[in-house]
XYZ file of C-alpha atoms in Angstrom:
639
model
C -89.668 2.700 115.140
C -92.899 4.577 116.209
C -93.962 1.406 117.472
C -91.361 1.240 119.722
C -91.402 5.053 120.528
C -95.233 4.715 121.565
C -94.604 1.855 124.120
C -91.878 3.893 125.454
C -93.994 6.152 125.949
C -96.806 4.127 127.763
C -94.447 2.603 129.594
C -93.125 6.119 131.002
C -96.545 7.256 131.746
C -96.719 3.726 133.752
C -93.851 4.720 135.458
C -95.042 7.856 136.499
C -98.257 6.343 137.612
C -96.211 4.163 139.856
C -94.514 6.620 141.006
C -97.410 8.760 142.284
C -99.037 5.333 143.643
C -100.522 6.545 147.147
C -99.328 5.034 150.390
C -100.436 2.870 152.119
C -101.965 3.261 155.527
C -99.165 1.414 157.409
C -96.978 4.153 155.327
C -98.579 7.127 156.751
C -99.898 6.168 160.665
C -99.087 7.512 163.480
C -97.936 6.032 166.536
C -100.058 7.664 169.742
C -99.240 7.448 173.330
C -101.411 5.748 175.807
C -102.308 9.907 176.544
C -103.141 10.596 173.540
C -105.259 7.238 173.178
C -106.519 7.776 176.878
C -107.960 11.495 176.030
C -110.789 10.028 173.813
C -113.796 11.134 175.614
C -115.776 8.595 176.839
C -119.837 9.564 177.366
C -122.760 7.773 178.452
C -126.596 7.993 179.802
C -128.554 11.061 178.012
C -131.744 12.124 179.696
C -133.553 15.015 178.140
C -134.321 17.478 180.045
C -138.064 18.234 180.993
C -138.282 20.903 178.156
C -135.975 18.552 175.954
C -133.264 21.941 175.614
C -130.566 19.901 177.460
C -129.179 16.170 177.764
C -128.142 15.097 181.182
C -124.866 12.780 180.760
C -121.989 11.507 182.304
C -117.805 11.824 180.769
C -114.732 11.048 181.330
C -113.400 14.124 180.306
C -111.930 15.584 183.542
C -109.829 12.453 184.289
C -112.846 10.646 185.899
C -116.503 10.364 185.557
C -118.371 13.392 186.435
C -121.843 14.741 185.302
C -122.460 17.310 182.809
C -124.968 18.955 180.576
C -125.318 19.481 176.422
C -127.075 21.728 174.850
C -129.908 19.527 172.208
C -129.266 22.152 169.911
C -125.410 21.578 169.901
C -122.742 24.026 172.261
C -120.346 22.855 174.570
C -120.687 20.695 177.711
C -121.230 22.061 181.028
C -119.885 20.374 184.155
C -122.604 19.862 187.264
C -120.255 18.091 189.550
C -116.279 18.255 189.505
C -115.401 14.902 192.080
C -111.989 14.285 191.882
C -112.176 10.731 193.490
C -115.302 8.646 193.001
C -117.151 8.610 189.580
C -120.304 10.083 189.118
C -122.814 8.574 187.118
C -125.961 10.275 186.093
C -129.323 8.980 186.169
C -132.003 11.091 185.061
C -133.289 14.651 185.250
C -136.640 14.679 187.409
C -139.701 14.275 184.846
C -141.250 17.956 185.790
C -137.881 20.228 186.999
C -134.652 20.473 186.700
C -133.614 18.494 189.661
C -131.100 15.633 188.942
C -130.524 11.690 190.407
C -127.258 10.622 190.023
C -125.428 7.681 191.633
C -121.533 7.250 193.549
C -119.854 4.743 195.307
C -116.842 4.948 197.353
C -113.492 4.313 195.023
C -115.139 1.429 193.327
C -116.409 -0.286 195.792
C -119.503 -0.718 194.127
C -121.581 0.835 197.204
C -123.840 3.203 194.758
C -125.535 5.596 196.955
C -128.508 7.465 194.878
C -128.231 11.684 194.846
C -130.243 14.485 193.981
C -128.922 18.075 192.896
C -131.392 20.029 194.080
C -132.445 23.623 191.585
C -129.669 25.739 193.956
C -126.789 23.035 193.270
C -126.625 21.467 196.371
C -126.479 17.719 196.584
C -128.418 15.298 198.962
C -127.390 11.542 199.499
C -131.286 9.746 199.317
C -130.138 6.392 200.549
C -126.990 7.469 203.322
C -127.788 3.928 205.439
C -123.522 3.188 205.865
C -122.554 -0.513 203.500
C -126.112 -0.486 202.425
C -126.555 -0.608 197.788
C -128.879 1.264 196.409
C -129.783 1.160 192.626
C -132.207 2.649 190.616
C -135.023 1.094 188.829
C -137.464 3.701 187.087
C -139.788 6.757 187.529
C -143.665 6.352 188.828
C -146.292 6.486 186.094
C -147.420 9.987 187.948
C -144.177 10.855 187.768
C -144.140 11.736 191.533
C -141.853 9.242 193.023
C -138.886 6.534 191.589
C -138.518 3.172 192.721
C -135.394 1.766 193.589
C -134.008 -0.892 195.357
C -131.165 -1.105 198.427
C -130.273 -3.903 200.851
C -130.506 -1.554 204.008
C -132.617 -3.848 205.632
C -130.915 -7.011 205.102
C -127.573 -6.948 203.028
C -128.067 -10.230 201.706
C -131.026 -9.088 199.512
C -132.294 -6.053 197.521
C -136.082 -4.587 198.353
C -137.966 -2.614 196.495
C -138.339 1.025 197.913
C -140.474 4.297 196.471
C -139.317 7.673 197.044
C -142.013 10.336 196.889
C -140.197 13.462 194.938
C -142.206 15.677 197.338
C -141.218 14.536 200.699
C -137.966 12.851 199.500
C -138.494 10.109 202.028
C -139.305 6.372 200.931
C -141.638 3.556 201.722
C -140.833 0.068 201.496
C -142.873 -1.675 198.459
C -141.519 -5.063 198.355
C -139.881 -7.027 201.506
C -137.638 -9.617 199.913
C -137.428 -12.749 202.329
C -136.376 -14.989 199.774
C -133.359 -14.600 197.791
C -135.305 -13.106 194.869
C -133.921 -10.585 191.752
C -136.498 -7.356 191.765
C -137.490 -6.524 187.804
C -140.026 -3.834 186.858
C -143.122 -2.239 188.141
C -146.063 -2.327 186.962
C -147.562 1.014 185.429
C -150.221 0.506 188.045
C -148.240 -0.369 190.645
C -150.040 -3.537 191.365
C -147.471 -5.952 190.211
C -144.105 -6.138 190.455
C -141.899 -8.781 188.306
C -139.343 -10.928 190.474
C -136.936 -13.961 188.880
C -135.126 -16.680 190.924
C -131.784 -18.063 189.486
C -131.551 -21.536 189.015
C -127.853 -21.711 187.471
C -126.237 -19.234 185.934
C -128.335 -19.298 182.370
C -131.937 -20.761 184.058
C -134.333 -18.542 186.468
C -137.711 -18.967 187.151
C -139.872 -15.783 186.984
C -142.923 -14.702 189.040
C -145.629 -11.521 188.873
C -146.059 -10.851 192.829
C -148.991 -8.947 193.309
C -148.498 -6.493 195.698
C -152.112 -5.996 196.928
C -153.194 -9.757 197.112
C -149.715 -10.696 198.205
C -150.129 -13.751 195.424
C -147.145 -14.624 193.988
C -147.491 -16.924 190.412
C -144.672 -18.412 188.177
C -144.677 -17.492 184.614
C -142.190 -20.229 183.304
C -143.734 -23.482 182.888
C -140.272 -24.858 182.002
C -136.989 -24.958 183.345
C -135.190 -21.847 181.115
C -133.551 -18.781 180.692
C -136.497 -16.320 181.362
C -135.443 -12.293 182.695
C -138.484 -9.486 183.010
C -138.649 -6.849 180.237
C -141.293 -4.683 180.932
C -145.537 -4.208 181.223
C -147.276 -2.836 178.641
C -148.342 0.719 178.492
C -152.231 -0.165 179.373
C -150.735 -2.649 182.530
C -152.807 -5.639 180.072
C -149.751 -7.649 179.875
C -146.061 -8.747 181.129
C -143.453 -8.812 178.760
C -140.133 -11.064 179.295
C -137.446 -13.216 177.456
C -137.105 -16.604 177.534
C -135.134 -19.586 175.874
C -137.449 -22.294 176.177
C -137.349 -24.474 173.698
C -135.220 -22.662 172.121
C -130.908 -21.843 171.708
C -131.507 -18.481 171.462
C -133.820 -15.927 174.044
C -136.943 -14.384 172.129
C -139.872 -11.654 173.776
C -142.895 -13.524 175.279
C -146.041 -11.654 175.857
C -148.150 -12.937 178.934
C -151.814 -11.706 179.210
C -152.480 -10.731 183.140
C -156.418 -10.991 182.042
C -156.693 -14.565 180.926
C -153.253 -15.815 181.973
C -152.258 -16.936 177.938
C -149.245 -16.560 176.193
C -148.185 -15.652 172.529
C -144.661 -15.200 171.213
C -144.369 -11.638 170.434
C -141.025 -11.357 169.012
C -138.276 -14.065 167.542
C -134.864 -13.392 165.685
C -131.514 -15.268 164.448
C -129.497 -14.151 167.935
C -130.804 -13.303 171.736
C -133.345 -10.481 172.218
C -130.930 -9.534 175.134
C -134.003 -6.899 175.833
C -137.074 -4.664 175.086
C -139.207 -1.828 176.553
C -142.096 0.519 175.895
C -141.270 4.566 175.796
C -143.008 6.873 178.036
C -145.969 7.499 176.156
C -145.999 4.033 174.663
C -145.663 4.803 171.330
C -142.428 2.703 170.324
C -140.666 -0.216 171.572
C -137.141 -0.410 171.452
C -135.807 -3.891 171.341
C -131.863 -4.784 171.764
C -130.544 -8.083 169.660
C -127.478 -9.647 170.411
C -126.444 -9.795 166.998
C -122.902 -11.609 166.756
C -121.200 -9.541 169.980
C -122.845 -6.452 168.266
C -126.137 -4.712 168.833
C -128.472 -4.549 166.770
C -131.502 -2.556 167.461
C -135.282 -2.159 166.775
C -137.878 0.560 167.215
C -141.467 -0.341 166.455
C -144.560 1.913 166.067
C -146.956 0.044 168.374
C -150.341 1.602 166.583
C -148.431 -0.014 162.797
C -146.491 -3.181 164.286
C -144.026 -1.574 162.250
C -140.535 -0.641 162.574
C -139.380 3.045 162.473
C -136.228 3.855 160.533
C -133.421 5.025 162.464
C -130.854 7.183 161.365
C -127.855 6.178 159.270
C -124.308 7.164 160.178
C -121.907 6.188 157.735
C -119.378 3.421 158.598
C -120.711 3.332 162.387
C -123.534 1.355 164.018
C -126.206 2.901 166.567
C -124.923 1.045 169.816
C -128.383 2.695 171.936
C -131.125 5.168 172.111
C -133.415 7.237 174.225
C -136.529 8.723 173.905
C -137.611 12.149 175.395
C -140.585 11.896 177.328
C -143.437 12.926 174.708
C -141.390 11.080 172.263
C -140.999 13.703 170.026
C -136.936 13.513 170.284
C -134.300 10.956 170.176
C -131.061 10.454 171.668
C -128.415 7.869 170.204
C -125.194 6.772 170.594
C -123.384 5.834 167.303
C -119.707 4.159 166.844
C -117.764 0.469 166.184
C -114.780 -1.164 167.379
C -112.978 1.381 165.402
C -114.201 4.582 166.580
C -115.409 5.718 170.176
C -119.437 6.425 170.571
C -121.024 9.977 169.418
C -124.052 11.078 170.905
C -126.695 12.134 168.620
C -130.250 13.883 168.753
C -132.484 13.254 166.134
C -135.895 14.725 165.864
C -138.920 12.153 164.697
C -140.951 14.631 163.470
C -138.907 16.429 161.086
C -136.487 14.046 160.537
C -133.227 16.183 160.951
C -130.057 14.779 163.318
C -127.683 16.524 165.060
C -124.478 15.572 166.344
C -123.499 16.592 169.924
C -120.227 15.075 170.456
C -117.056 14.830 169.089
C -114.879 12.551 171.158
C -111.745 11.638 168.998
C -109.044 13.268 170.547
C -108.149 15.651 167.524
C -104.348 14.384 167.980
C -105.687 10.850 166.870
C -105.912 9.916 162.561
C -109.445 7.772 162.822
C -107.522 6.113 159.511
C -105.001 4.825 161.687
C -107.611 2.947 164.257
C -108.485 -0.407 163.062
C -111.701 -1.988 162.758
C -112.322 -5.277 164.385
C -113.177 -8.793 161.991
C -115.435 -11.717 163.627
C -113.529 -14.567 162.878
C -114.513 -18.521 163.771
C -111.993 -21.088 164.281
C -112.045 -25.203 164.634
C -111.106 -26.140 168.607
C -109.475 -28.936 169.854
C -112.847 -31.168 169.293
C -114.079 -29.818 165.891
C -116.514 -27.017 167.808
C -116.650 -23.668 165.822
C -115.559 -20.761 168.207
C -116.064 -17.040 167.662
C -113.495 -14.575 168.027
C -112.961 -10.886 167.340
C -109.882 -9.835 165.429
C -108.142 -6.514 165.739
C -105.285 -7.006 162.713
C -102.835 -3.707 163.426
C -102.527 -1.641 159.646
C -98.425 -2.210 159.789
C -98.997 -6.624 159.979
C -98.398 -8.044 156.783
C -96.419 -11.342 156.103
C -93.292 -9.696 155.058
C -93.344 -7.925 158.784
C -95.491 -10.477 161.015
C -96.089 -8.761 164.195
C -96.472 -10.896 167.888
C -100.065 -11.244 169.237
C -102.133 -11.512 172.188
C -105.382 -13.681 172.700
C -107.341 -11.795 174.804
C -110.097 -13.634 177.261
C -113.391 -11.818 178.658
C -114.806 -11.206 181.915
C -117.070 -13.535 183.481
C -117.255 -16.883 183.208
C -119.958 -15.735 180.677
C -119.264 -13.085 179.465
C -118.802 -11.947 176.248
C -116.143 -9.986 174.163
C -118.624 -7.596 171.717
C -117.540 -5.987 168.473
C -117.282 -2.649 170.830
C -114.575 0.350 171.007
C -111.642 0.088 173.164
C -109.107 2.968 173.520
C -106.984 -0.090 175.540
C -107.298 -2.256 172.565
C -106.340 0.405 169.977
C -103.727 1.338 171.807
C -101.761 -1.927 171.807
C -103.058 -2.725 168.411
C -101.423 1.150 167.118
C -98.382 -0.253 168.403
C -98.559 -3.600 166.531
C -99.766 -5.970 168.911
C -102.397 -7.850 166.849
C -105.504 -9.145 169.666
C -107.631 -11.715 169.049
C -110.687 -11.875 171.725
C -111.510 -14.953 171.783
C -115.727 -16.117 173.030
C -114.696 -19.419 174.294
C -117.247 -22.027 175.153
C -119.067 -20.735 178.038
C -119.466 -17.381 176.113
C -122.705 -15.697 176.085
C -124.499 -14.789 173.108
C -124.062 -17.838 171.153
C -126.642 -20.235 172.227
C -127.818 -21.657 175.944
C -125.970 -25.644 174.825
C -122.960 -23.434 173.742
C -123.176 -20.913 177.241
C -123.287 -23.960 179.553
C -120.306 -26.045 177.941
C -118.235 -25.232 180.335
C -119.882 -25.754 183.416
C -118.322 -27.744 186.085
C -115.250 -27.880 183.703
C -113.490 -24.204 183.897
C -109.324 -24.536 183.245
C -110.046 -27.375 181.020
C -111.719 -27.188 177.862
C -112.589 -23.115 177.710
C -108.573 -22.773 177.972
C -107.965 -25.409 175.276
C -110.471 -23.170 173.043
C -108.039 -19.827 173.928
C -104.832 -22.496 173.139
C -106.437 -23.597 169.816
C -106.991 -19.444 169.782
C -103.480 -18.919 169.895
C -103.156 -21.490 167.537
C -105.235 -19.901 164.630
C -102.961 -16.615 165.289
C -99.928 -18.954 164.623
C -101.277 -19.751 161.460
C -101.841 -16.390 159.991
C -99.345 -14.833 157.530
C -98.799 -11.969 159.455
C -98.246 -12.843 162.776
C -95.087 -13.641 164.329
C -96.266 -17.738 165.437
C -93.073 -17.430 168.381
C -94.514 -13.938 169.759
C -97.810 -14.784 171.315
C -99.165 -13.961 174.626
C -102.238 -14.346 176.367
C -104.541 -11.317 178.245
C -107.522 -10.957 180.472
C -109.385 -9.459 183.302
C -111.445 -10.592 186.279
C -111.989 -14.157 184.916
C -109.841 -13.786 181.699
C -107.177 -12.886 184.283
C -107.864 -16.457 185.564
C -107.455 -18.033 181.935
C -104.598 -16.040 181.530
C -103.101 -17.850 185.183
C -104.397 -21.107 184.080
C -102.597 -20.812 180.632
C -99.661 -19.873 182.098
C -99.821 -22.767 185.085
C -101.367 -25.753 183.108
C -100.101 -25.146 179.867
C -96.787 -23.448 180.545
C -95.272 -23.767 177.333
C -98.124 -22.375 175.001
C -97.835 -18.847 175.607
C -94.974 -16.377 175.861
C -96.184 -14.200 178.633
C -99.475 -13.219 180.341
C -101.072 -9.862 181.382
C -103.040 -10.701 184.439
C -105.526 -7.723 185.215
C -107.137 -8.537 188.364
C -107.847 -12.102 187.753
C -109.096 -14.270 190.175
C -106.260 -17.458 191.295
C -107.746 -18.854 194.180
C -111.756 -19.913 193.461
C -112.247 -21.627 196.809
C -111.569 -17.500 198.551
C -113.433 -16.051 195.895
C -116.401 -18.435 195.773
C -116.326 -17.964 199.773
C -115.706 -13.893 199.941
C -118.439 -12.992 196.950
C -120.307 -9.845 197.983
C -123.408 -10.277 200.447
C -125.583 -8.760 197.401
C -125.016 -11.419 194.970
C -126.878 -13.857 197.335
C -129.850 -14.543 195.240
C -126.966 -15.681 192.530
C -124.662 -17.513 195.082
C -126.388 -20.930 194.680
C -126.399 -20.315 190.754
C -122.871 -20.078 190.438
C -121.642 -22.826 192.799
C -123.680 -24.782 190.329
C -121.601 -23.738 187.742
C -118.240 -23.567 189.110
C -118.450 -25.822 192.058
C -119.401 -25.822 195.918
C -116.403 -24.351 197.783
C -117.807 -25.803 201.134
C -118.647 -29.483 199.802
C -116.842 -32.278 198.031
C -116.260 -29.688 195.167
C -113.588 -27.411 196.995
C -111.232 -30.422 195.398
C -111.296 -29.739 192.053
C -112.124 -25.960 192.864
C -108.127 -26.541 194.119
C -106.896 -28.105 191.178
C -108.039 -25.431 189.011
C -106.822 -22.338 191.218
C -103.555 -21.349 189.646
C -102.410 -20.455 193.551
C -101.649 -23.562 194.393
C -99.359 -24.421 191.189
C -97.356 -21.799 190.718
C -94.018 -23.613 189.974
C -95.291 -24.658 186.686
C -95.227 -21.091 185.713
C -91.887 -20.362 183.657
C -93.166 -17.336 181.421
C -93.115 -13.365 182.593
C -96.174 -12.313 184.077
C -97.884 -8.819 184.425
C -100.317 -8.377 187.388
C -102.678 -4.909 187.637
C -104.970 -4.764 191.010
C -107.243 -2.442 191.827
C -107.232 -2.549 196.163
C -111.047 -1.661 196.737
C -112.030 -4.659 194.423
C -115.143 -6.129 196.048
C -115.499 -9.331 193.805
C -111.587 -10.180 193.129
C -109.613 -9.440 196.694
C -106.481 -7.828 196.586
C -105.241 -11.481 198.264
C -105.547 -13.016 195.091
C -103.724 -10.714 193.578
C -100.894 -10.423 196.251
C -100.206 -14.225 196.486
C -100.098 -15.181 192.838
C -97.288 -12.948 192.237
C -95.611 -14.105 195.682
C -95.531 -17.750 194.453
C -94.527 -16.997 190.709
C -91.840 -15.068 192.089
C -90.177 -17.903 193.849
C -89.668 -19.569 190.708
C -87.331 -16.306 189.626
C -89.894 -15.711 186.868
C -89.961 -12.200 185.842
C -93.071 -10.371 187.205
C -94.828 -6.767 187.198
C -96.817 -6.068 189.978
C -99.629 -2.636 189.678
C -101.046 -2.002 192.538
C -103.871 0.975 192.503
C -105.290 2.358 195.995
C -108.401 3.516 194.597
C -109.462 1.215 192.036
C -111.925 -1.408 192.445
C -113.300 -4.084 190.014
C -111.831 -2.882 186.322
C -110.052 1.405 186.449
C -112.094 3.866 185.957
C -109.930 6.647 186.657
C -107.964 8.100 183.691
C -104.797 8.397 185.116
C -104.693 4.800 186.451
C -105.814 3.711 183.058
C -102.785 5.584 181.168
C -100.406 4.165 183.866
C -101.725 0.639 183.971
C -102.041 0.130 180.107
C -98.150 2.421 179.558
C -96.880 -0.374 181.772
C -98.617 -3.294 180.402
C -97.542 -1.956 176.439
C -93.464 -1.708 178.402
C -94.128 -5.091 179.862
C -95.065 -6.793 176.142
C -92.385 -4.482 174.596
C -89.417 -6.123 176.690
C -90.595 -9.666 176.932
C -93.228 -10.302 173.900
C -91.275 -7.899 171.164
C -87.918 -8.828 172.519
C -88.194 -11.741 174.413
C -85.915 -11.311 177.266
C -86.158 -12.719 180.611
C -85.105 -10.475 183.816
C -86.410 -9.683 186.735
C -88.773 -6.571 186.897
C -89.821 -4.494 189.512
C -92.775 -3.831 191.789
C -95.104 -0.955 191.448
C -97.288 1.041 194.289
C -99.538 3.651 192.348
């Protein structure tokens, strides 16, 4: 009898413990709004300030980019312009005052003009030459001009300019004849670092000395090589190269004796590396399976530094005041947006600037994003990130979307995306595929799909959708495919050449006609035109045949799924044509199609307000033809 009284009683105190079992997150989440998602500030760039009291950055916060100031010791944000139509993007303070560079262009247009706020707030375009680029590049080692270069002079190619601070007017440095990319300076200003592309992974680099007017090739092989930076003391040339190798590693070249020595080697690309002001450190980026990983050495030790540690977050960049006494960093995952940080190498102690959660928004209910791999059609092993949304499990499978990068070469990174979050909140799992042509794993594995785009880079995104089909917790009849600028063309191509694989496709600004696109590239991406014909074909030579058969344009009829188009009208690289005419010729197969059309948008929206609207009406497109599969017209939208 007590026996059976006591394991009464431990089974009551079970069932009490069940009872008070806590929920789960899919229990307790939230569902936000694409407002709510959208007001997570988004902050970049951090100069210090000449007496290091004040960061110089740039946020979203006012609906589009605009500059501002923070307080190093912590304190709210202070606006220094207030546009209201282009973005503003902040360079740098000026080394000894408080004047600031910034750069604009025109809508997105991609035009950057360079600025100054002057001390009594008035602003000065440097480089006002009308349709000419101008970009900046660094400061002087006196610290009394900047270099920078702009195609004023030819649009076709980019010289090399320096613009005394005193004066504010600029002499030409470097007159760029042929075709080539402009790196970095040296501290002495004798030489200045140029590269050549040879396809879109291979360029061949060259010191040109600017006195002598010699110009000599670093590369003795055929490779991926791009300029880093010069020492401190101007002994040697530092650059990147894959030369006998999958992956790019830092190469140090001795100007004195012309010899070479490998200076740095990891698992993934060094993707790249520089000195600080005072040469003290250098920072060095990896490429570390789509995340970045990231070193600062003592250059008197060889050593590394430590960096800070913030918990469940990664340090995505950093900054270094100009004595070096201070850094700035930038700390978040795929799961939370970026902080900005200060953190003071002498006594050790961090602040935290930021806070850019919108308050409305649980950061338990964001989701944090898995690398995956997956076997494709022919046995190769392709990467993939994968966002699984906190309500998915295999008694409620969820529909999914594979989602394709920019590029071709590009690469989806293990980075924070309110857009992302936002569909995955509302239980759309995403899996972002790195087909083959992806960057970051390998130069054999970059170059696979050469010559060969709409073939075997959308049977890797099939084989994508494939691996989603086979998960517990998806719904293997609900799956869709995504993408922008060239993932908009993989989502066309999936939806033309292999009509039956996917259930709809979100096509943000994709390109459908590469024969127009190949033909209408900007003037500035000359010294890359001949690289990229190589890799997707000649559009004026025996090649504009298969550059056809791969442009979804022309084969439109086989497209029997609904389609979502967003277009931004100032986009310089995608024209609004392509845009225009896909949805024309889907439409005449009574397919249901959205069409987003934004006036003052270029290549990707910047502008809050488009972004809410585009993404509300991509999450309404996938509710009524993904979540409920229906299959009636939709409308046409001017915003």
């Amino acid at each position: 009898m007590k026996k059976l009284l006591v394991i009464a009683l431990i089974a009551g105190v079970w069932a009490c413990k069940e009872e008070k079992k806590e929920p789960s997150i899919a229990e307790t989440m939230k569902t936000y709004t694409i407002s709510q998602m959208m007001d997570n500030e988004s902050i970049a760039g951090g100069s210090f300030s000449p007496d290091k009291s004040k960061l110089l950055v740039s946020s979203n916060r006012s609906g589009i980019y605009n500059m501002y100031t923070i307080p190093t010791s912590g304190g709210e944000m202070m606006p220094v312009t207030q546009s209201d139509s282009s973005s503003v993007f902040a360079i740098s303070y000026f080394p000894k005052d408080e004047r600031m560079l910034f750069r604009m262009d025109n809508n997105g247009d991609e035009i950057y003009h360079i600025f100054v706020r002057d001390m009594d707030g008035s602003f000065r375009d440097l480089t006002p030459e009308e349709g000419a680029r101008s970009l900046f590049y660094r400061w002087s080692e006196d610290k009394s001009a900047f270099f920078y270069g702009s195609n004023k002079r030819d649009n076709r190619f980019v010289d090399l300019y320096k613009m005394d601070l005193e004066s504010m007017t600029s002499e030409l440095v470097y007159e760029n004849n042929d075709g080539y990319d402009v790196g970095v300076v040296s501290p002495d200003e004798k030489y200045v670092a140029l590269s050549k592309s040879i396809n879109t992974n291979d360029s061949d680099l060259f010191l040109y000395n600017l006195e002598s007017k010699e110009l000599t090739q670093i590369n003795k092989n055929q490779s991926g090589n791009a300029p880093q930076d010069f020492s401190p003391d101007g002994t040697a040339f530092y650059y990147t190269t894959d030369d006998g190798s999958e992956f790019s590693y830092l190469m140090k070249y001795n100007l004195a004796n012309d010899s070479y020595e490998k200076a740095m080697e990891r698992d993934w690309d060094i993707s790249g590396s520089y000195f600080t002001d005072q040469g003290t450190y250098q920072v060095t980026y990896i490429n570390e399976d789509a995340k970045n990983t990231i070193e600062v050495m003592e250059v008197a030790t060889g050593k590394n530094i430590d960096l800070p540690s913030i918990e469940n977050m990664e340090i995505t960049s950093v900054s270094f005041s100009d004595d070096e006494s201070m850094m700035r960093f930038y700390a978040g995952g795929s799961h939370t947006p970026s902080n900005l940080y200060v953190y003071n190498l002498e006594t050790k102690e961090q602040k935290r600037l930021t806070d850019v959660l919108n308050p409305e928004v649980q950061a338990q209910d964001l989701v944090k994003a898995e690398v995956v791999r997956y076997k494709s059609f022919d046995g190769l092993e392709i990467p993939a990130i994968y966002y699984k949304p906190h309500q998915a499990s295999a008694e409620t499978p969820v529909p999914a979307l594979v989602w394709v990068h920019g590029g071709p070469g590009g690469q989806s990174r293990q980075n924070f995306s309110a857009f992302i979050q936002y569909l995955v909140n509302h239980g759309y799992a995403i899996l972002a595929v790195n087909n083959r042509g992806s960057s970051g794993y390998g130069k054999t594995f970059y170059q696979m799909d050469d010559l060969n785009h709409g073939d075997k880079d959308l049977k890797d995104c099939v084989e994508g959708k494939n691996w989603l089909a086979q998960q517990p917790e998806i719904d293997g009849d609900k799956i869709g495919i995504i993408g922008g600028s060239y993932g908009g063309y993989m989502t066309m191509a999936a939806l033309t050449y292999t009509p039956e694989e996917f259930d709809v496709g979100v096509n943000l600004f994709g390109v459908t006609n590469w024969i127009r696109t190949l033909k209408s590239i900007p003037p500035w991406w000359e010294s890359f035109k001949d690289a990229l014909y190589k890799e997707l074909g000649d559009p004026y030579s025996a090649d504009s045949v298969r550059l056809k058969q791969i442009s979804p344009l022309f084969h439109t009829s086989k497209v029997t799924k609904p389609l979502i188009v967003l277009q931004g009208s100032q986009d310089p690289r995608v024209l609004q044509a392509e845009s225009d005419e896909i949805v024309a010729g889907v439409r005449q197969n009574g397919v249901p199609v959205e069409y987003v059309l934004f006036e003052d948008e270029g290549h990707g929206f910047v502008k809050k307000e488009n972004q809410i609207k585009a993404y509300s009406k991509i999450l309404e497109f996938l509710d009524e033809y993904l979540k409920e599969d229906k299959s009636t017209p939709i409308k046409e939208e001017n915003l």
